[in-house]
Amino acid sequence: MAAVLEVRDLQVRFATPDGEVSAVNGVSFDVNESECVGIVGESGSGKSQLFMAVMGLLAKNGRTLGSAKYRGTELVGMPVDKLNKIRGDKIAMIFQDSMTGLTPHLRIGRQMTEVLEEHKGMGGADARARALDMLNLVRIPEAARRLNQYPHELSGGMRQRVMIAMALLCEPELLIADEPTTALDVTVQAQILELMADLKRVTKAAVVLITHDLGTVAGLCDKVQVMYGGRFMETGDVRQIFYKPQHPYTKGLLSSMPRLTEDRRTTLYAIPGQPPNLQRLPAGCPFQERCEFVHQRCVDELPLLQEARPGQFKACHLESLEHPVDDPTRAAIPAEAMPPVIRDVRTA
Amino acid sequence: MLSYAVRRLLEAIPTLLVIVALSFFLMHAAPGGPFDSERVLPPEIEANLKAAYNLDKPVWQQFVIYLGNALQGNFGPSFTYKDFTVSELLGTGFPVSLRLGLTAILLAVIIGCTLGILAAMRQNTRTDYSIMGFAMIGITIPNFVMAPLLTLVFGIYLGMLPVAGWGDGSIQYIILPVVALALPQIAIISRLTRGGMVEVLRSNFVRTAHAKGLPERVIIVRHTLRAALLPVVSYLGPAIAGLVTGSVVIEQIFGLPGIGRYFVQGAINRDYTLVMGTVITYGTLIVLMNLLVDLVYGLLDPRVRYD
């Protein structure tokens, strides 16, 4: 399978008045044709900024280092007019906030046809017909009427459908969906996810799904990449990640998902502590301050992605999650030298 | 929209009545009267004058008489400009002020918006800083400094334009006053435009537009401008009303026959009828301009509803 997107050692940094913030710290991965990749991480893990950088949509104070290639063409540092030939046409993006993502003073039809005008040279009735087809494809009721409506006349779910339809207008090879269901009601979320699963079959576009919701990933994705502190903690096949997580962070994420089978009186597990300050990332593992298996090596040395099981990679010094307590290096770090958050957990 | 406009116009009637009543009674509460001067009039003559102008009656009676006349379009004679009615004074002066004001505001909108957009697109660069620096100067230099400066440079040193006067009202007479009127407006409008643009450029829908691969020009014109100009529109309503009723400073400096001077002179001379005439003119304009702003809002933003 050929790669649609090849990312190598990509870094994103923001200049702020308090110093430089490293949002993404060197990630490498491929997205292959008609593949669905899930990027999972909590707020501030750099998952959104990673793809903002790929799309050239970073805020003005941000800069991108490394490489991101679409079909062999370097996107990082590409002049905007050339980039505009690719984004919206070959690579499309859906954003999380459907309520504010559409221009309030333009009719839905206009916002859709302008994409076709720009990339396909289509105009007038042709573009309108195509827009109507796409609205029908995303199952918007009374699609013909919607073309003449303004965004505020549509519900949140419908607006997100419009966003998806708009992204698919030019039959992109890669669709990046940045938390497409976050701002929606649970029932609408389910509908949108169902729609995305259907569309994935119909369009054959490769999909990158950025989310903090593991459930979303499980239903849609082939591959999963777990992000933390601007790095990949664990990558692999979706089944491997869910059934045999190899990284303490992935395991923590999975444990903090509510389950219907669980007794309602038990407290939901939460990973202790806060995500790291991206301005002062620790020298070693970014997860060290919250990891219950932390040992001296984690503090000293940054773990690199290594194959844990066939096709599954983890950035962790632990031999295995199954017997972490037997790890001989673990005793090397005295309890009082540990971050306070972990100490509390241990003593509890 | 039409029924909304009609309703707003009807609502304007009580508003104007309140303005007229307040000004009338406030004005009469101020000490002195139109016939007080350094030369003391014989008491009989003063009594006769007062009787002729109904000034001997209680104030509320005067108000009723004035209102009755005003409703019939009779704004009375001026007390100080002998042989002129208020309608004549305002009728001849208003076209002059209107022409100056509208030209100035048109110029200010075109230049101000362009500069504001430019500054917002080049935010935090030298272009932005110089435009905003110019705007700051434009706001801080009062027009009684700017106007003589313009006259000095273009009227006297360069001799390109007449120093003052209205002449036959042709273009060379209005250039300098219009520029003097427009400069602070350009400054304010460019700052408002920049502020609006900067805010809208940061919004999610502009990011969506970038992600769609639209060129910068389309994003600015189609996706940003309408939302960004809302603060400018709000400002323009009262600003137009203010500008077309003339500026006393500019009219004095350039010796122009506008109505700006009547606002000040009327008040100083206790020229009751003239003051009321200017108040009604300005009040009506403000009410109309605010209505216009609200209607334009509806054109710019489809979320605005009239009901």
PDB file of N, CA and C in Angstrom, chain A residues 206-298:
ATOM      1  N   ALA A 206      -8.346   7.890   2.849  1.00  0.00           N
ATOM      2  CA  ALA A 206      -7.687   7.582   4.114  1.00  0.00           C
ATOM      3  C   ALA A 206      -8.208   8.562   5.158  1.00  0.00           C
ATOM      4  N   VAL A 207      -8.377   8.093   6.375  1.00  0.00           N
ATOM      5  CA  VAL A 207      -8.954   8.958   7.412  1.00  0.00           C
ATOM      6  C   VAL A 207      -8.026   9.014   8.613  1.00  0.00           C
ATOM      7  N   VAL A 208      -7.786  10.206   9.105  1.00  0.00           N
ATOM      8  CA  VAL A 208      -7.108  10.359  10.394  1.00  0.00           C
ATOM      9  C   VAL A 208      -8.141  10.877  11.371  1.00  0.00           C
ATOM     10  N   LEU A 209      -8.356  10.146  12.448  1.00  0.00           N
ATOM     11  CA  LEU A 209      -9.350  10.546  13.419  1.00  0.00           C
ATOM     12  C   LEU A 209      -8.635  10.975  14.696  1.00  0.00           C
ATOM     13  N   ILE A 210      -8.726  12.256  14.995  1.00  0.00           N
ATOM     14  CA  ILE A 210      -8.083  12.772  16.200  1.00  0.00           C
ATOM     15  C   ILE A 210      -9.135  12.794  17.298  1.00  0.00           C
ATOM     16  N   THR A 211      -8.850  12.180  18.427  1.00  0.00           N
ATOM     17  CA  THR A 211      -9.875  12.124  19.469  1.00  0.00           C
ATOM     18  C   THR A 211      -9.255  11.848  20.834  1.00  0.00           C
ATOM     19  N   HIS A 212     -10.029  12.150  21.884  1.00  0.00           N
ATOM     20  CA  HIS A 212      -9.600  11.722  23.203  1.00  0.00           C
ATOM     21  C   HIS A 212     -10.470  10.556  23.652  1.00  0.00           C
ATOM     22  N   ASP A 213     -11.369  10.147  22.755  1.00  0.00           N
ATOM     23  CA  ASP A 213     -12.358   9.140  23.112  1.00  0.00           C
ATOM     24  C   ASP A 213     -11.977   7.801  22.493  1.00  0.00           C
ATOM     25  N   LEU A 214     -11.553   6.889  23.335  1.00  0.00           N
ATOM     26  CA  LEU A 214     -11.090   5.596  22.830  1.00  0.00           C
ATOM     27  C   LEU A 214     -12.216   4.810  22.161  1.00  0.00           C
ATOM     28  N   GLY A 215     -13.440   5.036  22.626  1.00  0.00           N
ATOM     29  CA  GLY A 215     -14.576   4.334  22.044  1.00  0.00           C
ATOM     30  C   GLY A 215     -14.729   4.660  20.560  1.00  0.00           C
ATOM     31  N   THR A 216     -14.567   5.944  20.236  1.00  0.00           N
ATOM     32  CA  THR A 216     -14.648   6.390  18.853  1.00  0.00           C
ATOM     33  C   THR A 216     -13.645   5.647  17.988  1.00  0.00           C
ATOM     34  N   VAL A 217     -12.423   5.540  18.509  1.00  0.00           N
ATOM     35  CA  VAL A 217     -11.331   4.907  17.775  1.00  0.00           C
ATOM     36  C   VAL A 217     -11.646   3.433  17.531  1.00  0.00           C
ATOM     37  N   ALA A 218     -12.153   2.775  18.568  1.00  0.00           N
ATOM     38  CA  ALA A 218     -12.400   1.346  18.473  1.00  0.00           C
ATOM     39  C   ALA A 218     -13.367   1.033  17.341  1.00  0.00           C
ATOM     40  N   GLY A 219     -14.362   1.902  17.169  1.00  0.00           N
ATOM     41  CA  GLY A 219     -15.366   1.630  16.158  1.00  0.00           C
ATOM     42  C   GLY A 219     -14.905   1.885  14.740  1.00  0.00           C
ATOM     43  N   LEU A 220     -13.943   2.765  14.552  1.00  0.00           N
ATOM     44  CA  LEU A 220     -13.643   3.238  13.206  1.00  0.00           C
ATOM     45  C   LEU A 220     -12.256   2.879  12.683  1.00  0.00           C
ATOM     46  N   CYS A 221     -11.272   2.793  13.575  1.00  0.00           N
ATOM     47  CA  CYS A 221      -9.891   2.853  13.099  1.00  0.00           C
ATOM     48  C   CYS A 221      -9.258   1.480  12.908  1.00  0.00           C
ATOM     49  N   ASP A 222      -8.254   1.459  12.017  1.00  0.00           N
ATOM     50  CA  ASP A 222      -7.444   0.261  11.837  1.00  0.00           C
ATOM     51  C   ASP A 222      -6.210   0.337  12.733  1.00  0.00           C
ATOM     52  N   LYS A 223      -5.611   1.501  12.758  1.00  0.00           N
ATOM     53  CA  LYS A 223      -4.391   1.705  13.533  1.00  0.00           C
ATOM     54  C   LYS A 223      -4.642   2.767  14.594  1.00  0.00           C
ATOM     55  N   VAL A 224      -3.908   2.691  15.684  1.00  0.00           N
ATOM     56  CA  VAL A 224      -4.042   3.699  16.731  1.00  0.00           C
ATOM     57  C   VAL A 224      -2.659   4.215  17.106  1.00  0.00           C
ATOM     58  N   GLN A 225      -2.568   5.524  17.319  1.00  0.00           N
ATOM     59  CA  GLN A 225      -1.339   6.109  17.821  1.00  0.00           C
ATOM     60  C   GLN A 225      -1.700   6.913  19.064  1.00  0.00           C
ATOM     61  N   VAL A 226      -1.128   6.533  20.181  1.00  0.00           N
ATOM     62  CA  VAL A 226      -1.446   7.196  21.447  1.00  0.00           C
ATOM     63  C   VAL A 226      -0.408   8.286  21.682  1.00  0.00           C
ATOM     64  N   MET A 227      -0.889   9.508  21.882  1.00  0.00           N
ATOM     65  CA  MET A 227       0.022  10.645  22.005  1.00  0.00           C
ATOM     66  C   MET A 227       0.016  11.194  23.426  1.00  0.00           C
ATOM     67  N   TYR A 228       1.178  11.637  23.874  1.00  0.00           N
ATOM     68  CA  TYR A 228       1.289  12.251  25.191  1.00  0.00           C
ATOM     69  C   TYR A 228       2.506  13.160  25.184  1.00  0.00           C
ATOM     70  N   GLY A 229       2.343  14.376  25.689  1.00  0.00           N
ATOM     71  CA  GLY A 229       3.470  15.297  25.745  1.00  0.00           C
ATOM     72  C   GLY A 229       4.120  15.531  24.396  1.00  0.00           C
ATOM     73  N   GLY A 230       3.324  15.495  23.341  1.00  0.00           N
ATOM     74  CA  GLY A 230       3.858  15.776  22.020  1.00  0.00           C
ATOM     75  C   GLY A 230       4.620  14.626  21.391  1.00  0.00           C
ATOM     76  N   ARG A 231       4.524  13.424  21.993  1.00  0.00           N
ATOM     77  CA  ARG A 231       5.194  12.248  21.421  1.00  0.00           C
ATOM     78  C   ARG A 231       4.217  11.095  21.329  1.00  0.00           C
ATOM     79  N   PHE A 232       4.561  10.120  20.485  1.00  0.00           N
ATOM     80  CA  PHE A 232       3.784   8.892  20.463  1.00  0.00           C
ATOM     81  C   PHE A 232       4.252   8.006  21.604  1.00  0.00           C
ATOM     82  N   MET A 233       3.312   7.535  22.409  1.00  0.00           N
ATOM     83  CA  MET A 233       3.639   6.638  23.504  1.00  0.00           C
ATOM     84  C   MET A 233       3.539   5.199  23.035  1.00  0.00           C
ATOM     85  N   GLU A 234       2.521   4.968  22.215  1.00  0.00           N
ATOM     86  CA  GLU A 234       2.308   3.611  21.757  1.00  0.00           C
ATOM     87  C   GLU A 234       1.582   3.658  20.422  1.00  0.00           C
ATOM     88  N   THR A 235       1.989   2.803  19.499  1.00  0.00           N
ATOM     89  CA  THR A 235       1.287   2.720  18.229  1.00  0.00           C
ATOM     90  C   THR A 235       1.076   1.255  17.888  1.00  0.00           C
ATOM     91  N   GLY A 236       0.014   0.994  17.140  1.00  0.00           N
ATOM     92  CA  GLY A 236      -0.220  -0.383  16.746  1.00  0.00           C
ATOM     93  C   GLY A 236      -1.594  -0.591  16.175  1.00  0.00           C
ATOM     94  N   ASP A 237      -1.885  -1.828  15.895  1.00  0.00           N
ATOM     95  CA  ASP A 237      -3.186  -2.224  15.399  1.00  0.00           C
ATOM     96  C   ASP A 237      -4.229  -1.961  16.483  1.00  0.00           C
ATOM     97  N   VAL A 238      -5.435  -1.581  16.057  1.00  0.00           N
ATOM     98  CA  VAL A 238      -6.440  -1.169  17.033  1.00  0.00           C
ATOM     99  C   VAL A 238      -6.744  -2.279  18.054  1.00  0.00           C
ATOM    100  N   ARG A 239      -6.777  -3.546  17.582  1.00  0.00           N
ATOM    101  CA  ARG A 239      -7.097  -4.644  18.500  1.00  0.00           C
ATOM    102  C   ARG A 239      -5.968  -4.850  19.507  1.00  0.00           C
ATOM    103  N   GLN A 240      -4.733  -4.774  19.021  1.00  0.00           N
ATOM    104  CA  GLN A 240      -3.575  -4.917  19.911  1.00  0.00           C
ATOM    105  C   GLN A 240      -3.620  -3.876  21.019  1.00  0.00           C
ATOM    106  N   ILE A 241      -3.869  -2.618  20.628  1.00  0.00           N
ATOM    107  CA  ILE A 241      -3.856  -1.536  21.612  1.00  0.00           C
ATOM    108  C   ILE A 241      -4.945  -1.738  22.657  1.00  0.00           C
ATOM    109  N   PHE A 242      -6.106  -2.179  22.203  1.00  0.00           N
ATOM    110  CA  PHE A 242      -7.212  -2.310  23.133  1.00  0.00           C
ATOM    111  C   PHE A 242      -7.079  -3.522  24.049  1.00  0.00           C
ATOM    112  N   TYR A 243      -6.635  -4.641  23.454  1.00  0.00           N
ATOM    113  CA  TYR A 243      -6.607  -5.862  24.270  1.00  0.00           C
ATOM    114  C   TYR A 243      -5.274  -6.078  24.967  1.00  0.00           C
ATOM    115  N   LYS A 244      -4.188  -5.629  24.378  1.00  0.00           N
ATOM    116  CA  LYS A 244      -2.885  -5.830  24.987  1.00  0.00           C
ATOM    117  C   LYS A 244      -2.094  -4.518  25.004  1.00  0.00           C
ATOM    118  N   PRO A 245      -2.556  -3.513  25.741  1.00  0.00           N
ATOM    119  CA  PRO A 245      -1.781  -2.275  25.793  1.00  0.00           C
ATOM    120  C   PRO A 245      -0.408  -2.547  26.410  1.00  0.00           C
ATOM    121  N   GLN A 246       0.628  -1.938  25.853  1.00  0.00           N
ATOM    122  CA  GLN A 246       1.981  -2.189  26.327  1.00  0.00           C
ATOM    123  C   GLN A 246       2.546  -1.006  27.102  1.00  0.00           C
ATOM    124  N   HIS A 247       1.864   0.129  27.043  1.00  0.00           N
ATOM    125  CA  HIS A 247       2.393   1.318  27.699  1.00  0.00           C
ATOM    126  C   HIS A 247       1.519   1.657  28.910  1.00  0.00           C
ATOM    127  N   PRO A 248       2.121   2.037  30.026  1.00  0.00           N
ATOM    128  CA  PRO A 248       1.317   2.363  31.210  1.00  0.00           C
ATOM    129  C   PRO A 248       0.288   3.458  30.927  1.00  0.00           C
ATOM    130  N   TYR A 249       0.607   4.397  30.043  1.00  0.00           N
ATOM    131  CA  TYR A 249      -0.325   5.477  29.745  1.00  0.00           C
ATOM    132  C   TYR A 249      -1.554   4.945  29.015  1.00  0.00           C
ATOM    133  N   THR A 250      -1.330   4.103  28.008  1.00  0.00           N
ATOM    134  CA  THR A 250      -2.455   3.507  27.282  1.00  0.00           C
ATOM    135  C   THR A 250      -3.331   2.721  28.245  1.00  0.00           C
ATOM    136  N   LYS A 251      -2.663   1.983  29.107  1.00  0.00           N
ATOM    137  CA  LYS A 251      -3.396   1.174  30.071  1.00  0.00           C
ATOM    138  C   LYS A 251      -4.235   2.082  30.979  1.00  0.00           C
ATOM    139  N   GLY A 252      -3.632   3.188  31.400  1.00  0.00           N
ATOM    140  CA  GLY A 252      -4.349   4.142  32.239  1.00  0.00           C
ATOM    141  C   GLY A 252      -5.561   4.718  31.513  1.00  0.00           C
ATOM    142  N   LEU A 253      -5.373   5.058  30.244  1.00  0.00           N
ATOM    143  CA  LEU A 253      -6.485   5.604  29.449  1.00  0.00           C
ATOM    144  C   LEU A 253      -7.626   4.600  29.361  1.00  0.00           C
ATOM    145  N   LEU A 254      -7.262   3.355  29.095  1.00  0.00           N
ATOM    146  CA  LEU A 254      -8.286   2.320  28.962  1.00  0.00           C
ATOM    147  C   LEU A 254      -9.008   2.107  30.284  1.00  0.00           C
ATOM    148  N   SER A 255      -8.258   2.159  31.385  1.00  0.00           N
ATOM    149  CA  SER A 255      -8.879   1.942  32.698  1.00  0.00           C
ATOM    150  C   SER A 255      -9.794   3.094  33.075  1.00  0.00           C
ATOM    151  N   SER A 256      -9.552   4.276  32.500  1.00  0.00           N
ATOM    152  CA  SER A 256     -10.373   5.413  32.904  1.00  0.00           C
ATOM    153  C   SER A 256     -11.625   5.541  32.041  1.00  0.00           C
ATOM    154  N   MET A 257     -11.892   4.532  31.211  1.00  0.00           N
ATOM    155  CA  MET A 257     -13.144   4.547  30.446  1.00  0.00           C
ATOM    156  C   MET A 257     -14.258   3.941  31.289  1.00  0.00           C
ATOM    157  N   PRO A 258     -15.402   4.617  31.368  1.00  0.00           N
ATOM    158  CA  PRO A 258     -16.513   4.026  32.113  1.00  0.00           C
ATOM    159  C   PRO A 258     -17.063   2.793  31.387  1.00  0.00           C
ATOM    160  N   ARG A 259     -17.455   1.802  32.135  1.00  0.00           N
ATOM    161  CA  ARG A 259     -18.019   0.587  31.536  1.00  0.00           C
ATOM    162  C   ARG A 259     -19.417   0.358  32.067  1.00  0.00           C
ATOM    163  N   LEU A 260     -20.314  -0.075  31.200  1.00  0.00           N
ATOM    164  CA  LEU A 260     -21.697  -0.295  31.610  1.00  0.00           C
ATOM    165  C   LEU A 260     -21.813  -1.455  32.588  1.00  0.00           C
ATOM    166  N   THR A 261     -20.862  -2.412  32.478  1.00  0.00           N
ATOM    167  CA  THR A 261     -20.953  -3.599  33.319  1.00  0.00           C
ATOM    168  C   THR A 261     -20.483  -3.338  34.738  1.00  0.00           C
ATOM    169  N   GLU A 262     -19.857  -2.193  34.931  1.00  0.00           N
ATOM    170  CA  GLU A 262     -19.233  -1.931  36.221  1.00  0.00           C
ATOM    171  C   GLU A 262     -20.258  -1.543  37.284  1.00  0.00           C
ATOM    172  N   ASP A 263     -19.945  -1.867  38.511  1.00  0.00           N
ATOM    173  CA  ASP A 263     -20.777  -1.453  39.626  1.00  0.00           C
ATOM    174  C   ASP A 263     -20.767   0.071  39.694  1.00  0.00           C
ATOM    175  N   ARG A 264     -21.955   0.641  39.837  1.00  0.00           N
ATOM    176  CA  ARG A 264     -22.034   2.095  39.768  1.00  0.00           C
ATOM    177  C   ARG A 264     -21.375   2.776  40.968  1.00  0.00           C
ATOM    178  N   ARG A 265     -21.188   2.022  42.058  1.00  0.00           N
ATOM    179  CA  ARG A 265     -20.651   2.657  43.262  1.00  0.00           C
ATOM    180  C   ARG A 265     -19.129   2.788  43.225  1.00  0.00           C
ATOM    181  N   THR A 266     -18.471   1.993  42.369  1.00  0.00           N
ATOM    182  CA  THR A 266     -17.021   2.103  42.312  1.00  0.00           C
ATOM    183  C   THR A 266     -16.628   3.405  41.624  1.00  0.00           C
ATOM    184  N   THR A 267     -15.594   4.044  42.163  1.00  0.00           N
ATOM    185  CA  THR A 267     -15.126   5.286  41.578  1.00  0.00           C
ATOM    186  C   THR A 267     -14.405   4.982  40.275  1.00  0.00           C
ATOM    187  N   LEU A 268     -14.625   5.825  39.283  1.00  0.00           N
ATOM    188  CA  LEU A 268     -13.966   5.658  37.993  1.00  0.00           C
ATOM    189  C   LEU A 268     -12.476   5.956  38.151  1.00  0.00           C
ATOM    190  N   TYR A 269     -11.662   5.091  37.561  1.00  0.00           N
ATOM    191  CA  TYR A 269     -10.224   5.286  37.655  1.00  0.00           C
ATOM    192  C   TYR A 269      -9.810   6.563  36.924  1.00  0.00           C
ATOM    193  N   ALA A 270      -8.846   7.265  37.489  1.00  0.00           N
ATOM    194  CA  ALA A 270      -8.294   8.428  36.799  1.00  0.00           C
ATOM    195  C   ALA A 270      -6.786   8.367  36.912  1.00  0.00           C
ATOM    196  N   ILE A 271      -6.098   8.727  35.824  1.00  0.00           N
ATOM    197  CA  ILE A 271      -4.640   8.798  35.895  1.00  0.00           C
ATOM    198  C   ILE A 271      -4.291   9.977  36.794  1.00  0.00           C
ATOM    199  N   PRO A 272      -3.514   9.774  37.848  1.00  0.00           N
ATOM    200  CA  PRO A 272      -3.223  10.888  38.760  1.00  0.00           C
ATOM    201  C   PRO A 272      -2.398  11.974  38.076  1.00  0.00           C
ATOM    202  N   GLY A 273      -2.500  13.187  38.607  1.00  0.00           N
ATOM    203  CA  GLY A 273      -1.640  14.266  38.129  1.00  0.00           C
ATOM    204  C   GLY A 273      -2.188  14.980  36.912  1.00  0.00           C
ATOM    205  N   GLN A 274      -1.338  15.824  36.367  1.00  0.00           N
ATOM    206  CA  GLN A 274      -1.698  16.694  35.246  1.00  0.00           C
ATOM    207  C   GLN A 274      -0.806  16.387  34.054  1.00  0.00           C
ATOM    208  N   PRO A 275      -1.271  16.691  32.832  1.00  0.00           N
ATOM    209  CA  PRO A 275      -0.376  16.555  31.671  1.00  0.00           C
ATOM    210  C   PRO A 275       0.847  17.452  31.864  1.00  0.00           C
ATOM    211  N   PRO A 276       1.965  17.096  31.266  1.00  0.00           N
ATOM    212  CA  PRO A 276       3.188  17.866  31.516  1.00  0.00           C
ATOM    213  C   PRO A 276       3.105  19.266  30.930  1.00  0.00           C
ATOM    214  N   ASN A 277       3.821  20.186  31.537  1.00  0.00           N
ATOM    215  CA  ASN A 277       3.965  21.535  31.016  1.00  0.00           C
ATOM    216  C   ASN A 277       4.872  21.475  29.788  1.00  0.00           C
ATOM    217  N   LEU A 278       4.319  21.810  28.629  1.00  0.00           N
ATOM    218  CA  LEU A 278       5.070  21.652  27.381  1.00  0.00           C
ATOM    219  C   LEU A 278       6.208  22.656  27.266  1.00  0.00           C
ATOM    220  N   GLN A 279       6.221  23.606  28.190  1.00  0.00           N
ATOM    221  CA  GLN A 279       7.302  24.575  28.159  1.00  0.00           C
ATOM    222  C   GLN A 279       8.557  24.016  28.834  1.00  0.00           C
ATOM    223  N   ARG A 280       8.337  23.136  29.811  1.00  0.00           N
ATOM    224  CA  ARG A 280       9.470  22.543  30.530  1.00  0.00           C
ATOM    225  C   ARG A 280       9.271  21.041  30.593  1.00  0.00           C
ATOM    226  N   LEU A 281       9.385  20.406  29.446  1.00  0.00           N
ATOM    227  CA  LEU A 281       9.254  18.958  29.420  1.00  0.00           C
ATOM    228  C   LEU A 281      10.424  18.336  30.157  1.00  0.00           C
ATOM    229  N   PRO A 282      10.170  17.281  30.945  1.00  0.00           N
ATOM    230  CA  PRO A 282      11.285  16.625  31.635  1.00  0.00           C
ATOM    231  C   PRO A 282      12.241  15.978  30.629  1.00  0.00           C
ATOM    232  N   ALA A 283      13.463  15.758  31.090  1.00  0.00           N
ATOM    233  CA  ALA A 283      14.481  15.208  30.191  1.00  0.00           C
ATOM    234  C   ALA A 283      14.129  13.791  29.754  1.00  0.00           C
ATOM    235  N   GLY A 284      13.603  13.009  30.669  1.00  0.00           N
ATOM    236  CA  GLY A 284      13.321  11.623  30.330  1.00  0.00           C
ATOM    237  C   GLY A 284      11.958  11.440  29.709  1.00  0.00           C
ATOM    238  N   CYS A 285      11.250  10.413  30.179  1.00  0.00           N
ATOM    239  CA  CYS A 285       9.926  10.095  29.657  1.00  0.00           C
ATOM    240  C   CYS A 285       8.934  11.196  30.031  1.00  0.00           C
ATOM    241  N   PRO A 286       8.133  11.707  29.093  1.00  0.00           N
ATOM    242  CA  PRO A 286       7.183  12.773  29.442  1.00  0.00           C
ATOM    243  C   PRO A 286       6.118  12.316  30.449  1.00  0.00           C
ATOM    244  N   PHE A 287       5.901  10.996  30.543  1.00  0.00           N
ATOM    245  CA  PHE A 287       4.849  10.470  31.412  1.00  0.00           C
ATOM    246  C   PHE A 287       5.369  10.164  32.814  1.00  0.00           C
ATOM    247  N   GLN A 288       6.673  10.388  33.065  1.00  0.00           N
ATOM    248  CA  GLN A 288       7.293   9.939  34.318  1.00  0.00           C
ATOM    249  C   GLN A 288       6.577  10.433  35.572  1.00  0.00           C
ATOM    250  N   GLU A 289       6.081  11.673  35.537  1.00  0.00           N
ATOM    251  CA  GLU A 289       5.504  12.228  36.755  1.00  0.00           C
ATOM    252  C   GLU A 289       4.181  11.585  37.140  1.00  0.00           C
ATOM    253  N   ARG A 290       3.565  10.890  36.200  1.00  0.00           N
ATOM    254  CA  ARG A 290       2.252  10.311  36.501  1.00  0.00           C
ATOM    255  C   ARG A 290       2.273   8.785  36.439  1.00  0.00           C
ATOM    256  N   CYS A 291       3.422   8.239  36.129  1.00  0.00           N
ATOM    257  CA  CYS A 291       3.485   6.805  35.889  1.00  0.00           C
ATOM    258  C   CYS A 291       3.701   6.063  37.205  1.00  0.00           C
ATOM    259  N   GLU A 292       2.902   5.046  37.446  1.00  0.00           N
ATOM    260  CA  GLU A 292       3.063   4.319  38.706  1.00  0.00           C
ATOM    261  C   GLU A 292       4.248   3.361  38.647  1.00  0.00           C
ATOM    262  N   PHE A 293       4.835   3.162  37.480  1.00  0.00           N
ATOM    263  CA  PHE A 293       5.971   2.246  37.351  1.00  0.00           C
ATOM    264  C   PHE A 293       7.279   3.002  37.150  1.00  0.00           C
ATOM    265  N   VAL A 294       7.301   4.275  37.489  1.00  0.00           N
ATOM    266  CA  VAL A 294       8.478   5.085  37.175  1.00  0.00           C
ATOM    267  C   VAL A 294       9.721   4.555  37.892  1.00  0.00           C
ATOM    268  N   HIS A 295      10.853   4.582  37.212  1.00  0.00           N
ATOM    269  CA  HIS A 295      12.120   4.254  37.845  1.00  0.00           C
ATOM    270  C   HIS A 295      13.214   5.165  37.306  1.00  0.00           C
ATOM    271  N   GLN A 296      14.396   4.992  37.837  1.00  0.00           N
ATOM    272  CA  GLN A 296      15.462   5.953  37.563  1.00  0.00           C
ATOM    273  C   GLN A 296      15.701   6.177  36.071  1.00  0.00           C
ATOM    274  N   ARG A 297      15.644   5.122  35.288  1.00  0.00           N
ATOM    275  CA  ARG A 297      15.942   5.230  33.867  1.00  0.00           C
ATOM    276  C   ARG A 297      14.934   6.158  33.156  1.00  0.00           C
ATOM    277  N   CYS A 298      13.671   6.121  33.642  1.00  0.00           N
ATOM    278  CA  CYS A 298      12.628   6.969  33.047  1.00  0.00           C
ATOM    279  C   CYS A 298      12.961   8.449  33.226  1.00  0.00           C
TER     280      CYS A 298
END
